[in-house]
Short mmCIF file of C-alpha atoms and ligand atoms in Angstrom, two decimals:
data_model
loop_
_atom_site.label_atom_id
_atom_site.label_comp_id
_atom_site.label_asym_id
_atom_site.label_seq_id
_atom_site.Cartn_x
_atom_site.Cartn_y
_atom_site.Cartn_z
CA MET A 1 0.00 0.00 0.00
CA THR A 2 1.10 3.55 -0.59
CA ILE A 3 -0.35 6.46 1.19
CA ASN A 4 -0.94 10.01 0.07
CA GLN A 5 -2.94 12.89 1.36
CA SER A 6 -6.25 11.65 0.00
CA GLY A 7 -5.95 8.39 1.91
CA TRP A 8 -5.07 4.85 1.00
CA ARG A 9 -4.81 3.53 -2.47
CA PRO A 10 -3.68 0.22 -3.83
CA GLU A 11 -0.38 -0.05 -5.61
CA ARG A 12 -0.58 -0.52 -9.36
CA PRO A 13 1.22 -3.48 -10.90
CA GLU A 14 4.88 -2.70 -11.73
CA SER A 15 4.55 -4.17 -15.18
CA ASP A 16 1.71 -1.87 -16.11
CA ALA A 17 3.48 0.46 -18.51
CA ALA A 18 0.26 2.31 -19.29
CA ASN A 19 0.28 3.54 -15.72
CA ALA A 20 3.81 4.91 -15.81
CA GLY A 21 2.54 8.45 -15.55
CA ASP A 22 0.44 7.98 -12.44
CA THR A 23 -1.58 10.88 -11.08
CA PHE A 24 -1.15 12.32 -7.59
CA THR A 25 -4.60 11.10 -6.51
CA GLY A 26 -4.50 7.78 -8.28
CA ASN A 27 -7.52 8.96 -10.29
CA ARG A 28 -7.55 8.78 -14.05
CA ALA A 29 -9.72 11.54 -15.44
CA LEU A 30 -13.20 10.61 -14.26
CA MET A 31 -12.21 7.10 -13.16
CA LEU A 32 -11.79 7.66 -9.44
CA GLU A 33 -9.76 5.48 -7.11
CA GLU A 34 -11.76 4.70 -4.03
CA PRO A 35 -10.48 3.22 -0.78
CA LEU A 36 -12.64 1.08 1.49
CA ILE A 37 -15.10 2.95 3.67
CA PHE A 38 -13.08 1.85 6.72
CA GLU A 39 -10.03 3.50 5.24
CA ILE A 40 -11.82 6.81 4.76
CA GLY A 41 -13.75 7.09 7.98
CA GLY A 42 -12.00 6.71 11.30
CA ASN A 43 -13.38 5.70 14.66
CA SER A 44 -12.65 9.11 16.07
CA THR A 45 -15.07 11.00 13.82
CA THR A 46 -18.79 10.72 13.39
CA GLY A 47 -21.32 12.09 10.94
CA VAL A 48 -24.07 12.19 13.57
CA ASP A 49 -24.52 14.71 16.34
CA PHE A 50 -25.97 12.67 19.22
CA ASP A 51 -26.54 13.98 22.72
CA ALA A 52 -24.17 12.42 25.19
CA ALA A 53 -25.63 9.28 26.71
CA PRO A 54 -27.04 9.86 30.19
CA THR A 55 -24.65 8.54 32.78
CA ALA A 56 -27.19 8.29 35.62
CA GLY A 57 -30.60 6.67 35.78
CA VAL A 58 -32.04 3.27 35.10
CA ASP A 59 -29.87 0.93 33.01
CA ARG A 60 -32.35 -0.39 30.49
CA LEU A 61 -29.76 -2.70 28.91
CA ALA A 62 -29.47 -4.90 31.98
CA GLY A 63 -25.74 -4.32 32.15
CA LEU A 64 -25.21 -5.35 28.51
CA GLY A 65 -24.34 -1.85 27.31
CA ARG A 66 -21.39 -1.49 24.97
CA THR A 67 -18.06 -1.13 26.70
CA ALA A 68 -15.75 -0.61 23.73
CA ALA A 69 -15.89 1.00 20.30
CA ILE A 70 -17.30 -1.35 17.64
CA GLY A 71 -15.13 0.04 14.88
CA LEU A 72 -17.71 1.44 12.49
CA PRO A 73 -16.31 4.14 10.22
CA GLY A 74 -17.55 7.62 11.06
CA LEU A 75 -18.37 9.59 7.93
CA SER A 76 -20.36 12.70 7.21
CA GLU A 77 -23.31 12.49 4.84
CA PRO A 78 -21.44 14.04 1.87
CA GLU A 79 -18.48 11.71 2.46
CA THR A 80 -20.82 8.74 2.52
CA VAL A 81 -22.71 9.81 -0.59
CA ARG A 82 -19.45 10.35 -2.48
CA HIS A 83 -18.07 7.00 -1.42
CA TYR A 84 -21.01 5.04 -2.75
CA THR A 85 -21.42 7.20 -5.83
CA ARG A 86 -17.78 6.66 -6.74
CA LEU A 87 -18.12 2.93 -6.25
CA SER A 88 -21.27 2.86 -8.36
CA ARG A 89 -19.33 4.47 -11.23
CA GLN A 90 -16.94 1.54 -11.28
CA ASN A 91 -19.83 -0.77 -12.02
CA TYR A 92 -21.62 -1.55 -15.25
CA ALA A 93 -25.37 -1.16 -15.47
CA ILE A 94 -28.19 -1.63 -17.94
CA ASP A 95 -28.73 2.13 -17.72
CA LEU A 96 -25.18 2.62 -19.08
CA GLY A 97 -25.19 0.38 -22.10
CA LEU A 98 -25.99 -2.94 -23.76
CA PHE A 99 -25.56 -5.76 -21.24
CA PRO A 100 -24.92 -8.88 -23.28
CA LEU A 101 -25.08 -11.50 -20.49
CA GLY A 102 -26.82 -14.52 -21.99
CA SER A 103 -29.59 -16.27 -20.03
CA CYS A 104 -29.98 -13.19 -17.81
CA THR A 105 -32.33 -11.05 -19.93
CA MET A 106 -30.71 -7.77 -18.97
CA LYS A 107 -33.24 -5.40 -20.47
CA HIS A 108 -34.43 -1.89 -19.87
CA ASN A 109 -36.57 -1.42 -16.76
CA PRO A 110 -39.32 1.03 -17.74
CA ARG A 111 -39.50 4.02 -15.40
CA LEU A 112 -43.27 3.75 -15.32
CA ASN A 113 -42.85 0.54 -13.28
CA GLU A 114 -40.65 2.43 -10.84
CA LYS A 115 -43.18 5.21 -10.47
CA LEU A 116 -45.99 2.80 -9.62
CA ALA A 117 -43.89 0.66 -7.28
CA ARG A 118 -43.14 3.78 -5.25
CA LEU A 119 -46.79 4.63 -4.57
CA PRO A 120 -47.10 4.56 -0.77
CA GLY A 121 -50.00 2.07 -0.84
CA PHE A 122 -47.60 -0.47 -2.36
CA ALA A 123 -44.20 0.69 -1.12
CA ASP A 124 -45.03 1.32 2.51
CA VAL A 125 -47.27 -1.62 3.42
CA HIS A 126 -46.21 -3.99 6.16
CA PRO A 127 -46.76 -7.74 5.87
CA LEU A 128 -48.34 -7.87 9.33
CA GLN A 129 -50.89 -5.14 8.61
CA PRO A 130 -54.53 -6.26 8.94
CA VAL A 131 -55.71 -7.68 5.62
CA ASP A 132 -58.52 -5.16 5.41
CA THR A 133 -56.01 -2.30 5.25
CA VAL A 134 -54.01 -3.76 2.33
CA GLN A 135 -56.75 -4.81 -0.06
CA GLY A 136 -55.17 -2.78 -2.87
CA ALA A 137 -51.78 -4.40 -2.49
CA LEU A 138 -53.32 -7.87 -2.29
CA GLY A 139 -55.33 -6.93 -5.38
CA VAL A 140 -52.07 -6.31 -7.25
CA ILE A 141 -50.72 -9.74 -6.23
CA ASN A 142 -53.99 -11.38 -7.23
CA GLU A 143 -54.22 -9.61 -10.55
CA LEU A 144 -50.61 -10.43 -11.42
CA ALA A 145 -51.28 -14.06 -10.50
CA HIS A 146 -54.22 -14.01 -12.90
CA TRP A 147 -52.10 -12.69 -15.78
CA LEU A 148 -49.26 -15.14 -15.17
CA ILE A 149 -51.76 -18.01 -15.33
CA ARG A 150 -53.33 -16.53 -18.44
CA LEU A 151 -50.01 -15.99 -20.22
CA THR A 152 -48.78 -19.50 -19.48
CA GLY A 153 -52.03 -21.42 -19.91
CA MET A 154 -51.55 -23.06 -16.53
CA TYR A 155 -53.96 -23.84 -13.69
CA GLY A 156 -52.51 -22.11 -10.63
CA VAL A 157 -49.54 -20.07 -9.47
CA ALA A 158 -47.40 -19.85 -6.35
CA MET A 159 -46.39 -16.21 -5.98
CA THR A 160 -44.06 -16.32 -3.00
CA PRO A 161 -40.75 -17.78 -4.33
CA LYS A 162 -38.14 -15.04 -4.34
CA ALA A 163 -36.01 -15.96 -7.34
CA GLY A 164 -35.74 -18.42 -10.19
CA ALA A 165 -33.80 -21.01 -8.21
CA HIS A 166 -36.21 -20.61 -5.29
CA GLY A 167 -39.06 -21.20 -7.74
CA GLU A 168 -37.37 -24.37 -8.98
CA LEU A 169 -37.30 -25.60 -5.40
CA CYS A 170 -40.99 -24.74 -5.04
CA GLY A 171 -41.88 -26.71 -8.17
CA ILE A 172 -39.78 -29.72 -7.18
CA LEU A 173 -41.31 -29.71 -3.68
CA CYS A 174 -44.77 -29.74 -5.32
CA ILE A 175 -43.69 -32.78 -7.36
CA LYS A 176 -42.36 -34.43 -4.22
CA ALA A 177 -45.61 -33.78 -2.33
CA ALA A 178 -47.69 -35.10 -5.23
CA LEU A 179 -45.62 -38.30 -5.34
CA GLU A 180 -45.91 -38.73 -1.59
CA ALA A 181 -49.68 -38.28 -1.83
CA ARG A 182 -49.67 -41.14 -4.35
CA GLY A 183 -47.62 -43.17 -1.91
CA GLU A 184 -44.70 -43.41 -4.33
CA ASN A 185 -41.03 -43.03 -3.62
CA ARG A 186 -39.52 -42.10 -6.97
CA LYS A 187 -35.92 -41.00 -6.62
CA VAL A 188 -34.66 -39.84 -10.02
CA ILE A 189 -34.92 -36.50 -11.80
CA LEU A 190 -33.64 -36.40 -15.36
CA VAL A 191 -31.82 -33.22 -16.34
CA PRO A 192 -30.44 -32.54 -19.82
CA GLU A 193 -26.79 -31.74 -20.34
CA SER A 194 -27.57 -28.18 -21.36
CA ALA A 195 -29.53 -27.38 -18.16
CA HIS A 196 -28.89 -24.26 -16.15
CA GLY A 197 -26.70 -25.16 -13.16
CA THR A 198 -29.47 -24.36 -10.72
CA ASN A 199 -31.63 -27.24 -12.08
CA PRO A 200 -29.52 -30.20 -10.90
CA ALA A 201 -28.63 -28.26 -7.75
CA THR A 202 -32.34 -27.84 -6.92
CA ALA A 203 -33.18 -31.49 -7.55
CA ALA A 204 -30.24 -32.63 -5.41
CA PHE A 205 -31.19 -30.21 -2.65
CA ALA A 206 -34.70 -31.70 -2.59
CA GLY A 207 -33.20 -35.17 -2.15
CA PHE A 208 -33.43 -36.55 -5.69
CA ALA A 209 -30.74 -38.38 -7.64
CA ILE A 210 -29.86 -36.58 -10.87
CA GLU A 211 -29.26 -38.31 -14.17
CA ASN A 212 -27.96 -36.55 -17.21
CA ILE A 213 -29.65 -36.69 -20.62
CA PRO A 214 -27.31 -35.82 -23.49
CA ALA A 215 -28.04 -33.23 -26.14
CA ASN A 216 -28.32 -34.22 -29.79
CA ALA A 217 -26.34 -32.64 -32.63
CA ASP A 218 -29.03 -29.96 -32.87
CA GLY A 219 -28.34 -28.77 -29.30
CA ARG A 220 -31.66 -30.12 -28.04
CA VAL A 221 -32.70 -32.91 -25.67
CA ASP A 222 -32.19 -36.31 -27.30
CA LEU A 223 -35.77 -37.60 -27.24
CA ASP A 224 -34.91 -41.27 -27.83
CA THR A 225 -32.33 -41.37 -25.03
CA LEU A 226 -34.80 -39.67 -22.71
CA LYS A 227 -37.59 -42.09 -23.59
CA ALA A 228 -35.27 -45.07 -23.12
CA ARG A 229 -34.45 -43.94 -19.58
CA LEU A 230 -38.02 -43.35 -18.43
CA GLY A 231 -39.46 -45.78 -15.89
CA PRO A 232 -41.23 -46.15 -12.55
CA ASP A 233 -38.26 -44.73 -10.62
CA VAL A 234 -38.35 -41.40 -12.51
CA ALA A 235 -40.03 -38.61 -10.54
CA GLY A 236 -39.76 -36.18 -13.41
CA VAL A 237 -37.62 -34.11 -15.75
CA MET A 238 -36.31 -30.56 -15.50
CA ILE A 239 -36.01 -28.96 -18.90
CA THR A 240 -35.13 -25.39 -19.77
CA ASN A 241 -37.18 -24.12 -22.71
CA PRO A 242 -36.00 -22.20 -24.67
CA ASN A 243 -32.85 -24.01 -23.61
CA THR A 244 -29.47 -22.63 -22.62
CA CYS A 245 -28.18 -22.99 -26.18
CA GLY A 246 -30.81 -20.39 -27.09
CA LEU A 247 -32.90 -23.01 -28.91
CA PHE A 248 -36.54 -24.00 -28.65
CA GLU A 249 -37.10 -27.59 -27.52
CA ARG A 250 -39.28 -28.63 -30.44
CA ASP A 251 -40.05 -32.02 -28.87
CA MET A 252 -41.37 -30.54 -25.63
CA LYS A 253 -44.91 -31.92 -26.05
CA ALA A 254 -43.58 -35.38 -26.93
CA ILE A 255 -41.26 -35.24 -23.90
CA SER A 256 -44.17 -34.28 -21.60
CA ASP A 257 -46.40 -37.02 -22.98
CA ALA A 258 -43.69 -39.64 -22.52
CA VAL A 259 -42.92 -38.51 -18.96
CA HIS A 260 -46.62 -38.44 -18.03
CA ALA A 261 -47.10 -41.90 -19.53
CA VAL A 262 -44.73 -43.34 -16.91
CA GLY A 263 -46.28 -41.31 -14.09
CA GLY A 264 -43.63 -38.60 -13.87
CA TYR A 265 -43.94 -34.81 -13.80
CA VAL A 266 -42.49 -32.15 -16.08
CA TYR A 267 -40.64 -29.18 -14.60
CA CYS A 268 -39.80 -26.44 -17.10
CA ASP A 269 -37.20 -23.83 -16.26
CA GLY A 270 -38.99 -20.75 -17.59
CA ALA A 271 -36.23 -18.22 -17.01
CA ASN A 272 -36.06 -17.73 -20.78
CA PHE A 273 -39.77 -16.97 -21.08
CA ASN A 274 -38.89 -13.60 -22.66
CA ALA A 275 -38.33 -15.38 -25.97
CA ILE A 276 -41.82 -16.90 -26.11
CA VAL A 277 -44.09 -14.69 -23.99
CA GLY A 278 -47.37 -14.08 -25.83
CA ARG A 279 -46.40 -16.71 -28.42
CA VAL A 280 -46.30 -20.03 -26.55
CA ARG A 281 -48.36 -21.16 -23.55
CA PRO A 282 -46.29 -23.70 -21.59
CA GLY A 283 -49.56 -25.27 -20.37
CA ASP A 284 -50.20 -26.39 -23.95
CA LEU A 285 -46.88 -28.25 -23.91
CA GLY A 286 -47.88 -30.46 -20.99
CA ILE A 287 -45.73 -28.71 -18.41
CA ASP A 288 -46.60 -29.27 -14.73
CA ALA A 289 -44.55 -26.54 -13.09
CA MET A 290 -42.52 -23.61 -14.38
CA HIS A 291 -40.93 -20.67 -12.66
CA ILE A 292 -41.03 -17.24 -14.21
CA ASN A 293 -38.27 -14.79 -13.38
CA LEU A 294 -40.17 -11.53 -13.00
CA HIS A 295 -36.73 -9.89 -12.83
CA LYS A 296 -36.00 -11.13 -16.34
CA THR A 297 -39.10 -11.35 -18.53
CA PHE A 298 -41.18 -8.78 -16.70
CA SER A 299 -38.41 -6.23 -16.30
CA THR A 300 -38.25 -5.85 -12.56
CA PRO A 301 -34.65 -4.72 -12.10
CA HIS A 302 -31.85 -7.15 -11.32
CA GLY A 303 -28.13 -7.35 -11.68
CA GLY A 304 -27.15 -5.83 -8.39
CA GLY A 305 -27.95 -8.96 -6.45
CA GLY A 306 -31.68 -8.68 -6.17
CA PRO A 307 -34.37 -8.59 -5.15
CA GLY A 308 -35.81 -11.14 -7.52
CA ALA A 309 -39.20 -12.79 -7.74
CA GLY A 310 -39.81 -16.27 -9.13
CA PRO A 311 -43.52 -17.16 -9.18
CA VAL A 312 -44.22 -20.76 -10.20
CA VAL A 313 -47.14 -21.63 -12.44
CA LEU A 314 -48.62 -25.07 -11.75
CA SER A 315 -50.73 -27.64 -13.61
CA GLU A 316 -54.01 -28.92 -12.21
CA ALA A 317 -52.12 -32.02 -11.00
CA LEU A 318 -49.65 -30.03 -8.90
CA ALA A 319 -51.64 -26.94 -7.85
CA PRO A 320 -53.15 -28.61 -4.73
CA TYR A 321 -49.63 -28.99 -3.30
CA GLY A 322 -48.50 -25.39 -3.85
CA PRO A 323 -47.15 -23.34 -0.95
CA LEU A 324 -48.91 -20.96 1.41
CA PRO A 325 -49.75 -18.19 1.72
CA PHE A 326 -51.66 -17.08 -1.36
CA THR A 327 -54.43 -14.64 -2.22
CA ALA A 328 -57.97 -15.50 -3.22
CA ARG A 329 -60.67 -13.11 -4.37
CA TYR A 330 -64.14 -13.85 -3.09
CA ALA A 331 -67.43 -13.19 -4.86
CA ASP A 332 -67.97 -10.00 -2.87
CA GLY A 333 -64.70 -8.62 -4.22
CA HIS A 334 -62.88 -9.03 -0.93
CA ILE A 335 -59.41 -10.57 -1.14
CA ARG A 336 -58.34 -13.05 1.49
CA LEU A 337 -54.92 -14.33 2.33
CA ILE A 338 -54.96 -18.11 2.67
CA GLU A 339 -52.41 -18.85 5.37
CA GLU A 340 -53.23 -22.30 6.79
CA GLU A 341 -53.50 -25.84 5.45
CA THR A 342 -56.98 -26.24 6.91
CA ALA A 343 -59.71 -27.92 4.90
CA GLN A 344 -61.96 -24.90 5.36
CA ASP A 345 -59.35 -22.87 3.46
CA ASP A 346 -59.60 -25.37 0.64
CA HIS A 347 -55.89 -26.00 0.50
CA PRO A 348 -55.26 -28.92 2.86
CA ASN A 349 -52.45 -30.53 0.84
CA SER A 350 -49.97 -27.64 0.65
CA PHE A 351 -46.37 -28.73 1.11
CA GLY A 352 -45.94 -25.78 3.46
CA ARG A 353 -44.41 -22.34 3.30
CA MET A 354 -41.34 -21.06 1.44
CA THR A 355 -41.23 -17.54 2.79
CA ALA A 356 -42.28 -15.81 5.95
CA PHE A 357 -44.65 -13.48 4.14
CA ASN A 358 -46.24 -12.90 0.76
CA GLY A 359 -43.39 -12.39 -1.69
CA GLN A 360 -41.79 -9.31 -3.20
CA MET A 361 -44.41 -6.56 -3.28
CA GLY A 362 -42.22 -4.11 -5.20
CA MET A 363 -41.45 -6.67 -7.87
CA PHE A 364 -45.11 -7.65 -8.19
CA THR A 365 -46.14 -4.04 -8.71
CA ARG A 366 -43.45 -3.51 -11.35
CA ALA A 367 -44.32 -6.73 -13.19
CA LEU A 368 -48.04 -5.94 -13.27
CA ALA A 369 -47.31 -2.40 -14.49
CA TYR A 370 -45.14 -3.92 -17.22
CA ILE A 371 -47.78 -6.44 -18.30
CA LEU A 372 -50.66 -3.94 -18.32
CA SER A 373 -48.70 -1.19 -20.07
CA HIS A 374 -47.55 -3.57 -22.82
CA GLY A 375 -50.86 -5.32 -23.36
CA ALA A 376 -51.23 -8.62 -25.20
CA ASP A 377 -49.87 -7.22 -28.47
CA GLY A 378 -46.96 -5.50 -26.74
CA LEU A 379 -45.89 -8.65 -24.89
CA ARG A 380 -45.99 -10.66 -28.10
CA GLN A 381 -43.77 -8.02 -29.70
CA VAL A 382 -41.34 -8.33 -26.80
CA ALA A 383 -40.76 -11.97 -27.75
CA ASP A 384 -40.65 -11.21 -31.48
CA ASP A 385 -38.10 -8.41 -31.14
CA ALA A 386 -35.94 -10.29 -28.63
CA VAL A 387 -35.68 -13.19 -31.07
CA LEU A 388 -35.13 -10.91 -34.06
CA ASN A 389 -32.29 -9.04 -32.32
CA ALA A 390 -30.54 -12.26 -31.31
CA ASN A 391 -30.78 -13.66 -34.83
CA TYR A 392 -29.43 -10.44 -36.29
CA MET A 393 -26.45 -10.74 -34.00
CA LEU A 394 -25.98 -14.42 -34.84
CA ARG A 395 -25.93 -13.82 -38.58
CA GLN A 396 -23.84 -10.64 -38.41
CA LEU A 397 -21.04 -12.41 -36.53
CA GLU A 398 -21.15 -15.85 -38.13
CA ASP A 399 -18.29 -15.07 -40.49
CA VAL A 400 -15.80 -14.49 -37.65
CA LEU A 401 -17.29 -16.64 -34.87
CA GLU A 402 -18.35 -20.27 -35.12
CA ALA A 403 -22.06 -20.68 -34.29
CA PRO A 404 -22.27 -24.38 -33.34
CA PHE A 405 -26.02 -24.64 -33.95
CA GLY A 406 -26.28 -21.84 -36.52
CA ALA A 407 -26.90 -24.33 -39.30
CA SER A 408 -29.89 -25.87 -37.53
CA GLY A 409 -31.94 -22.73 -38.14
CA PRO A 410 -32.72 -19.50 -36.31
CA CYS A 411 -31.99 -19.15 -32.61
CA MET A 412 -34.40 -17.86 -29.99
CA HIS A 413 -33.47 -14.97 -27.69
CA GLU A 414 -29.71 -15.49 -27.52
CA ALA A 415 -26.83 -16.18 -29.88
CA LEU A 416 -24.31 -18.88 -29.00
CA PHE A 417 -20.75 -18.98 -30.32
CA SER A 418 -17.67 -21.14 -29.70
CA ASP A 419 -13.96 -20.25 -29.60
CA ALA A 420 -13.13 -22.21 -32.78
CA GLY A 421 -10.74 -20.33 -35.04
CA PHE A 422 -8.87 -18.33 -32.40
CA ALA A 423 -5.06 -18.29 -32.69
CA GLU A 424 -3.18 -20.80 -30.53
CA GLY A 425 -3.38 -19.77 -26.86
CA PHE A 426 -6.24 -17.30 -27.29
CA THR A 427 -9.43 -17.95 -25.39
CA THR A 428 -12.93 -16.76 -24.69
CA LEU A 429 -11.61 -15.12 -21.53
CA ASP A 430 -9.40 -12.84 -23.67
CA ILE A 431 -12.47 -11.74 -25.63
CA ALA A 432 -14.38 -11.02 -22.43
CA LYS A 433 -11.53 -8.96 -20.98
CA ALA A 434 -11.05 -7.00 -24.20
CA LEU A 435 -14.77 -6.16 -24.23
CA ILE A 436 -14.24 -4.35 -20.93
CA ASP A 437 -11.78 -2.04 -22.71
CA GLU A 438 -14.48 -1.46 -25.31
CA GLY A 439 -16.83 -0.30 -22.53
CA TYR A 440 -19.02 -3.40 -22.33
CA HIS A 441 -19.84 -5.90 -19.66
CA PRO A 442 -18.68 -9.27 -21.04
CA MET A 443 -21.16 -11.80 -22.35
CA THR A 444 -21.90 -15.04 -20.51
CA MET A 445 -18.87 -17.24 -21.08
CA TYR A 446 -18.00 -20.94 -20.81
CA PHE A 447 -21.71 -21.68 -20.47
CA PRO A 448 -23.47 -23.78 -21.65
CA LEU A 449 -20.87 -26.46 -21.08
CA VAL A 450 -21.80 -28.36 -24.25
CA VAL A 451 -19.99 -25.77 -26.41
CA HIS A 452 -16.22 -25.26 -26.27
CA GLY A 453 -15.29 -21.79 -24.98
CA ALA A 454 -18.96 -20.81 -25.18
CA MET A 455 -20.02 -17.19 -25.60
CA LEU A 456 -23.72 -16.65 -24.96
CA ILE A 457 -25.11 -13.26 -25.96
CA GLU A 458 -28.65 -12.04 -25.28
CA PRO A 459 -29.24 -8.56 -26.67
CA THR A 460 -32.94 -8.44 -25.58
CA GLU A 461 -35.64 -6.47 -27.37
CA THR A 462 -34.89 -3.12 -25.76
CA GLU A 463 -31.69 -2.38 -27.73
CA SER A 464 -31.81 -0.18 -30.82
CA LYS A 465 -30.22 -1.37 -34.05
CA ALA A 466 -27.55 1.28 -33.61
CA ALA A 467 -26.66 -0.04 -30.15
CA ILE A 468 -26.54 -3.63 -31.43
CA ASP A 469 -24.42 -2.63 -34.43
CA GLN A 470 -21.95 -0.87 -32.16
CA PHE A 471 -21.65 -3.94 -29.95
CA ILE A 472 -21.23 -6.17 -32.99
CA GLY A 473 -18.47 -3.87 -34.22
CA ALA A 474 -16.69 -4.03 -30.88
CA LEU A 475 -16.99 -7.81 -30.58
CA ARG A 476 -15.92 -8.32 -34.19
CA SER A 477 -12.80 -6.22 -33.65
CA VAL A 478 -11.68 -8.18 -30.59
CA VAL A 479 -12.49 -11.52 -32.23
CA GLU A 480 -10.39 -10.53 -35.22
CA ARG A 481 -7.51 -9.76 -32.86
CA ALA A 482 -7.94 -13.18 -31.22
CA ARG A 483 -7.92 -14.87 -34.59
CA ALA A 484 -4.77 -12.95 -35.60
CA GLY A 485 -3.08 -13.65 -32.26
CA ASP A 486 -2.57 -10.04 -31.16
CA PRO A 487 -0.46 -10.36 -27.97
CA ALA A 488 -1.93 -7.13 -26.50
CA LEU A 489 -5.25 -8.95 -26.22
CA LYS A 490 -3.77 -11.37 -23.69
CA ALA A 491 -3.14 -8.47 -21.30
CA ALA A 492 -6.56 -6.81 -21.68
CA PRO A 493 -8.22 -4.95 -20.08
CA HIS A 494 -5.72 -2.11 -20.47
CA PHE A 495 -7.99 0.78 -19.57
CA ALA A 496 -9.93 -0.57 -16.58
CA PRO A 497 -8.97 0.54 -13.05
CA ARG A 498 -7.94 -3.07 -12.36
CA ARG A 499 -6.30 -5.42 -14.82
CA ARG A 500 -6.59 -9.22 -14.82
CA LEU A 501 -7.63 -10.31 -11.39
CA ASP A 502 -7.37 -13.82 -9.99
CA GLU A 503 -11.10 -14.51 -10.11
CA THR A 504 -10.78 -18.08 -8.88
CA LEU A 505 -8.86 -16.95 -5.81
CA ALA A 506 -11.38 -14.18 -5.24
CA ALA A 507 -14.27 -16.65 -5.43
CA ARG A 508 -12.65 -19.44 -3.42
CA LYS A 509 -10.87 -17.37 -0.78
CA PRO A 510 -12.65 -14.06 -0.56
CA VAL A 511 -11.14 -11.65 1.92
CA LEU A 512 -14.19 -10.53 3.86
CA VAL A 513 -12.55 -9.13 6.96
CA TRP A 514 -10.81 -5.79 6.96
CA LYS A 515 -7.79 -5.43 9.16
CA ALA A 516 -6.57 -2.01 10.13
CA PRO A 517 -3.16 -1.45 8.55
CA ASP A 518 -0.26 -0.36 10.70
CA LEU A 519 -0.30 3.30 9.87
CA PRO A 520 3.14 4.79 9.36
CA VAL A 521 3.73 7.25 12.19
CA ALA A 522 4.56 10.73 10.98
CA ALA A 523 8.00 11.85 12.18
CA GLU A 524 7.68 14.58 14.81
C1 LIG B 601 -31.45 -16.88 -14.27
C2 LIG B 601 -31.75 -18.31 -14.48
C3 LIG B 601 -32.07 -19.16 -13.40
C4 LIG B 601 -31.99 -18.74 -11.95
O1 LIG B 601 -32.75 -17.63 -11.63
P1 LIG B 601 -32.38 -16.75 -10.33
O2 LIG B 601 -33.48 -15.77 -10.25
O3 LIG B 601 -31.05 -16.16 -10.60
O4 LIG B 601 -32.35 -17.70 -9.17
C5 LIG B 601 -32.41 -20.45 -13.69
N1 LIG B 601 -32.40 -20.92 -14.95
C6 LIG B 601 -32.09 -20.14 -16.00
C7 LIG B 601 -32.12 -20.71 -17.39
C8 LIG B 601 -31.74 -18.81 -15.81
O5 LIG B 601 -31.40 -18.04 -16.85
#
């Protein structure tokens, strides 16, 4: 560490010639170096002007009052605001530019949703408020539930799961409860090779054994292999559709029929619903349970770690086992919250509860605002434009990037490329790092696993042609450098505040505890 008058800043790598002319502050133009909050604010200062604690009187802490400083940094409000604003500028956001992460549906979040979610009747309600005082908020949950059922052609919906993976768990627990009700102990869930990593993780977490089903040359589930494996020990399948290769599972109905014929259930990972919303009703494909990521398809913001919302639509066979609580509108217009498994509440077979309360109110309000403002025609156009944009990208880049399934026809909402054709020693990682220099967040890389050095790009429907063309230009230029073996690419990013970090080390051994450095003592 070096120290200067503005505080602590990390040393730059010696080898970094571009940094030879370092600035006094460590800042580079508007890219600002920012120490940790503990390094800025000391224990001796505070941003709050409290009265001194009374020294006499009754001790209401039963002798458990604090005896030593707890080491929180003391900062003034402007110092705090600047700290977090500076940090936020080192991040990439959908409000800054195209966010090509495949499978994540990083699209624009309409400001209308934000406006409605902030209305006090939705934003300031408390989950323990009497039901009669929150009829409007419950109405939003109920109405959204109605539209999710309508859009998917399903029978019921569990609104409480808080993310896609949480929704998967909800669906698998419904399957488990349904099997138990039948008195069966089926142990196996079949998951295709191209599944999202959360699928096998969910099935394993719920106590099932996972068996892999390979993909065919078209990047889709191999129907014959799947059929051959079906039997009385199979609880069900978990299939992502459109799948993680960005392709529609054309055999979905045949898969569902075959699984049902042996008494199993069909879970569909619906995280990629954006590609088919308004065009395909999963209920028509024989699906029993599917989660919908409101934070993807229905544009409730994500990317900063939440919150998400992953309602699960259910078939008639699974709906009786869905979790509590849920809303129900009665003939007199009153909305009730069904909280117990009692027979009088008409939901005696629920597998239980996944969340303490009723789900993510803010996300529900945003999603309903999105659905109602788009209308049926608008939602269909969302799917159409998302698919069109991805296919444009696929065809525009095919001459420099290998598209493993490009020959099998159009893709859905995302374009998938491999690293074939790069010069010896050049990898997908080099492309991702060079994209940072170009001002983009990298695409999803090395996923799905079925494609070597995979690059998965989902432009979404909210990008203009100009924005997509600029991204294509940037990606093309770095791919051409990888094909030509430009050594500078191996050291990218050159312009980011940090260069190549050891991401594995950071993930495996994160340093989560800050230790006060031994401050050099100024000579008197
Ligand atoms: C995003 C995603 C998930 C997981 O959703 P979370 O909300 O992040 O838990 C599952 N499957 C697929 C295909 C996804 O894209």
